[in-house]
PDB file of C-alpha atoms in Angstrom:
ATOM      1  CA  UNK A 443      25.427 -78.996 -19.848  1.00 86.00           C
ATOM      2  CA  UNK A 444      27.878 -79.053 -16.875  1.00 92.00           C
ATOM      3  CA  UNK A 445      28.115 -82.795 -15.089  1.00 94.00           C
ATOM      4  CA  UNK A 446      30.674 -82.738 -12.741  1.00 97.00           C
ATOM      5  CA  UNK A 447      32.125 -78.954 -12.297  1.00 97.00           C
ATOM      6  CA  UNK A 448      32.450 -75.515 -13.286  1.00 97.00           C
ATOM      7  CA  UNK A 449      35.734 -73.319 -12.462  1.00 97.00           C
ATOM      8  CA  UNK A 450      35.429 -69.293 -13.106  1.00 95.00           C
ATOM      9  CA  UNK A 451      38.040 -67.217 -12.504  1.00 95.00           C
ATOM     10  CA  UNK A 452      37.163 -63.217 -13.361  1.00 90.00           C
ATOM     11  CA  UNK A 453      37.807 -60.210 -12.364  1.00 90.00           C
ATOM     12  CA  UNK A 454      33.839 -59.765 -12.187  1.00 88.00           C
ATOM     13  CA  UNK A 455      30.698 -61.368 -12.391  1.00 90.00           C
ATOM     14  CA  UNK A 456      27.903 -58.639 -12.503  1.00 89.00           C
ATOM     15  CA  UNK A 457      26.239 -60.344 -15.822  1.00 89.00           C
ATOM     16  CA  UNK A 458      22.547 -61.479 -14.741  1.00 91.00           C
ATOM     17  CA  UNK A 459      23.005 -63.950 -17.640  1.00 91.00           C
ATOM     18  CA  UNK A 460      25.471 -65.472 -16.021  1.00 92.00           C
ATOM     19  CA  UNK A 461      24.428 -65.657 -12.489  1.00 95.00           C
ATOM     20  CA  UNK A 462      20.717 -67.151 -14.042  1.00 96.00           C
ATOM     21  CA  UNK A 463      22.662 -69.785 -15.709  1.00 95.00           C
ATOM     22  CA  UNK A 464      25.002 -70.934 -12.713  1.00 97.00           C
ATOM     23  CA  UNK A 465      21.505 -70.682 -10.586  1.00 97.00           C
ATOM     24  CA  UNK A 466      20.116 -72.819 -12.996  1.00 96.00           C
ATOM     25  CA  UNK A 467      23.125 -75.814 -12.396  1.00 96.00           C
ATOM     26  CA  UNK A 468      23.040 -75.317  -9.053  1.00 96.00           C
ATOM     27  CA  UNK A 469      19.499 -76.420  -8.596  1.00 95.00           C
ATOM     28  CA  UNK A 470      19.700 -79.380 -10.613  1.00 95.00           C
ATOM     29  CA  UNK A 471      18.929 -82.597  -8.550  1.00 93.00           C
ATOM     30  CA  UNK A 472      22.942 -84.108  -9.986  1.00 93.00           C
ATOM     31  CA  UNK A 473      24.781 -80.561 -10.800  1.00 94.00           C
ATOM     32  CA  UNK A 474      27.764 -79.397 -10.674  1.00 97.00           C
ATOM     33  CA  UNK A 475      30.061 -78.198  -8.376  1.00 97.00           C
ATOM     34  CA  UNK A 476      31.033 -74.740  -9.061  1.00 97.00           C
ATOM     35  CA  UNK A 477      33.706 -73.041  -7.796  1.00 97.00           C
ATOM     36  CA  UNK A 478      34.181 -69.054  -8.489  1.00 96.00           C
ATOM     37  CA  UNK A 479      37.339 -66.906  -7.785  1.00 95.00           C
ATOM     38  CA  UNK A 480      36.925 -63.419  -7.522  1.00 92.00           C
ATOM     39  CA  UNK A 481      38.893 -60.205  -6.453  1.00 88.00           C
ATOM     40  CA  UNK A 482      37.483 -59.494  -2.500  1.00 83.00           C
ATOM     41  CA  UNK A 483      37.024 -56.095  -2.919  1.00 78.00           C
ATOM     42  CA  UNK A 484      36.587 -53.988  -6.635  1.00 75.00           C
ATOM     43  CA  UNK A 485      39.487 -51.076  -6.501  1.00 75.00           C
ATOM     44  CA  UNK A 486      38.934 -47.389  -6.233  1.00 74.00           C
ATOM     45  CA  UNK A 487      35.784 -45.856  -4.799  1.00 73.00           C
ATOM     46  CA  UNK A 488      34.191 -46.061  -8.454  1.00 78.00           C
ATOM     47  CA  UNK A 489      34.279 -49.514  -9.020  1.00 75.00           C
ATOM     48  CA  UNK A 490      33.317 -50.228  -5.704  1.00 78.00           C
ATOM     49  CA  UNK A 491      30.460 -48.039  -5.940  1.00 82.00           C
ATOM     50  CA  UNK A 492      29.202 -49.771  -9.342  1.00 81.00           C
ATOM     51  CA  UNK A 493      30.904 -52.854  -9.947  1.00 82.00           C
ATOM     52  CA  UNK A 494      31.608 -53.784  -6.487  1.00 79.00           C
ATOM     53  CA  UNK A 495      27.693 -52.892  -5.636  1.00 87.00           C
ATOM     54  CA  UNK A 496      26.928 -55.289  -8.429  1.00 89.00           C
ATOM     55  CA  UNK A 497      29.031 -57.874  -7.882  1.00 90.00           C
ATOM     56  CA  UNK A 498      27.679 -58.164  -4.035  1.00 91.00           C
ATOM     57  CA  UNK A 499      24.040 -58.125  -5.256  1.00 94.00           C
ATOM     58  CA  UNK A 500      25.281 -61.369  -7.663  1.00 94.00           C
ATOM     59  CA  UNK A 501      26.670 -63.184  -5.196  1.00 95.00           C
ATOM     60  CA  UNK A 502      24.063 -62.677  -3.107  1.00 96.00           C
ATOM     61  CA  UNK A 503      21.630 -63.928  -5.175  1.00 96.00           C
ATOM     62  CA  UNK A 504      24.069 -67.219  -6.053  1.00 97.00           C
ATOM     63  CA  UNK A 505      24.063 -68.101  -2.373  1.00 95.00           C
ATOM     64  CA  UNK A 506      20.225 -67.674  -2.074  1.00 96.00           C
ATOM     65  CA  UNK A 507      19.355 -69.781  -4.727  1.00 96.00           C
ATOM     66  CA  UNK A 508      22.149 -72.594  -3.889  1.00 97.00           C
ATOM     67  CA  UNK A 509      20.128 -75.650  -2.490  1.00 96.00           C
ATOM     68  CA  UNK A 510      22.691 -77.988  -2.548  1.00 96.00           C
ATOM     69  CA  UNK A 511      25.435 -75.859  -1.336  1.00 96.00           C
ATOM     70  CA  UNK A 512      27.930 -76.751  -4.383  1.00 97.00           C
ATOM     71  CA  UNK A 513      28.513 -72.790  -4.658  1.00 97.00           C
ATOM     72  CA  UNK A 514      31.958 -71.860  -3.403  1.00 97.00           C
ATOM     73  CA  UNK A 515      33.504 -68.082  -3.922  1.00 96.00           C
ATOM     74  CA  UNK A 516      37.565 -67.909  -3.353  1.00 94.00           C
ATOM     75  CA  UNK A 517      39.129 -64.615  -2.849  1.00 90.00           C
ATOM     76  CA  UNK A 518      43.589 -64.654  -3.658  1.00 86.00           C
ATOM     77  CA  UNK A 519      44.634 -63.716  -0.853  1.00 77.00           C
ATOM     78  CA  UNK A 520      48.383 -62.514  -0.072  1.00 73.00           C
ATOM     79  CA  UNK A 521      49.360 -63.940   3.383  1.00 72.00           C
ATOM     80  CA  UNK A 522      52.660 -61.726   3.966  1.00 71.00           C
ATOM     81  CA  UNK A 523      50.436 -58.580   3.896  1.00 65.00           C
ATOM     82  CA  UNK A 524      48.209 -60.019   6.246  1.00 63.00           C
ATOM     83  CA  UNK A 525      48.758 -57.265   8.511  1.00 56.00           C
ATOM     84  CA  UNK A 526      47.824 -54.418   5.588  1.00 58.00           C
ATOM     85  CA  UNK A 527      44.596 -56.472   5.115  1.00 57.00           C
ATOM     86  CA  UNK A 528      45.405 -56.202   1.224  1.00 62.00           C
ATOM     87  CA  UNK A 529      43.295 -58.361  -0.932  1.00 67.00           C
ATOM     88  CA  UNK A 530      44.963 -59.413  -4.773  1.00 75.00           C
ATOM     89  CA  UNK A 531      42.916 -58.414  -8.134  1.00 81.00           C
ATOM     90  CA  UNK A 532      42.048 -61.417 -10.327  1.00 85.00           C
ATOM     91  CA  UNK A 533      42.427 -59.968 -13.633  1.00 85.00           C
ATOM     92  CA  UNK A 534      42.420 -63.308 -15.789  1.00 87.00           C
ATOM     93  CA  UNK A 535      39.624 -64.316 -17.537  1.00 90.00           C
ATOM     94  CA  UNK A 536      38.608 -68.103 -17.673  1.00 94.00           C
ATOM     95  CA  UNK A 537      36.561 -70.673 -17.357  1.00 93.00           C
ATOM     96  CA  UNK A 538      36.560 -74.836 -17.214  1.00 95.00           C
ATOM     97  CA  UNK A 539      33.795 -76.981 -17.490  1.00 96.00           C
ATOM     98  CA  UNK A 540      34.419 -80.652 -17.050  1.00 96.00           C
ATOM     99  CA  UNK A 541      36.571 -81.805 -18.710  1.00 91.00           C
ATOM    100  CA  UNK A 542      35.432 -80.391 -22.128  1.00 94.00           C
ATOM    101  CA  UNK A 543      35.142 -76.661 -22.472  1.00 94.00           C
ATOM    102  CA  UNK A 544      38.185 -74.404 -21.572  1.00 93.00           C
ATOM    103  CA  UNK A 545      38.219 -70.649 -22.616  1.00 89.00           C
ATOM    104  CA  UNK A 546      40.967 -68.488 -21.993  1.00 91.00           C
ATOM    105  CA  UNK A 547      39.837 -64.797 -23.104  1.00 84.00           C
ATOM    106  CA  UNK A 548      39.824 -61.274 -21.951  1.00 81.00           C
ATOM    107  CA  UNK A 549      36.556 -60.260 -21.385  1.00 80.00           C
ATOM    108  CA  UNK A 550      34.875 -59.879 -18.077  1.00 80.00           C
ATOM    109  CA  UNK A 551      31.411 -61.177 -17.062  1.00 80.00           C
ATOM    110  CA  UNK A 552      29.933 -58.521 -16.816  1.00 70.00           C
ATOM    111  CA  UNK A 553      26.882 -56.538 -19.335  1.00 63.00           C
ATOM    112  CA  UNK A 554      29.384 -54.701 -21.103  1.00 64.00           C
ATOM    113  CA  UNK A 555      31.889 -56.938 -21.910  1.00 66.00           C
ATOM    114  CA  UNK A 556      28.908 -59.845 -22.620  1.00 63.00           C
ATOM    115  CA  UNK A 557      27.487 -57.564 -25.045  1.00 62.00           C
ATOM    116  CA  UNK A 558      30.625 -55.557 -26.659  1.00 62.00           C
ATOM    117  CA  UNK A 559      33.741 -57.806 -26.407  1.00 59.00           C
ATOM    118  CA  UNK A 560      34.259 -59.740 -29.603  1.00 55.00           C
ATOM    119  CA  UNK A 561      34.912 -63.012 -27.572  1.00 53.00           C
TER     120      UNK A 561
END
């Protein structure tokens, strides 16, 4: 139901539900803009191997199906270790929609979380 915007900030987005539902606004004729913030890079070779691999095939498939280019991924990024090329983690966990939903939680969007996480 998203009009004018929808903010995520997460330390992943791997959850097809998700991604089919922001695919969804962003091919509406009058959708929202929506703006997601994201670590760069999933830590240690695990995560990048699973997560990370996940998280790249998501994002792919948000800029695919973005027709009216209102997609827009942020990455923190810590200017003074510019020259270590570090990128930040974005642990928090939230998400604005207009001016009427706000939810502040701890669970991830990803499958596990989605479908074990009490929130």
């Amino acid at each position: 139901s998203a009009e004018k915007y929808i903010i995520i900030e997460n330390q992943y987005l791997t959850a097809r539900s998700i991604v089919d539902m922001l695919i969804e606004a962003a091919n509406k004729a009058q959708g929202p803009e929506i703006i997601i913030i994201l670590p760069e890079m999933a830590g240690g070779w695990l995560e990048k191997r699973t997560m990370g691999a996940l998280q790249t095939m998501a994002l792919q498939l948000l800029t695919q199906n973005d027709p009216h280019g209102r997609i827009t991924v942020l990455y923190p990024y810590d200017s003074k270790r510019q020259l270590l090329r570090k990128s930040l983690t974005v642990h928090s966990k939230l998400i604005l929609v207009d001016q009427t939903f706000l939810s502040i939680g701890s669970a991830n969007l990803n499958n596990r979380s989605m479908g074990f996480d009490t929130e």
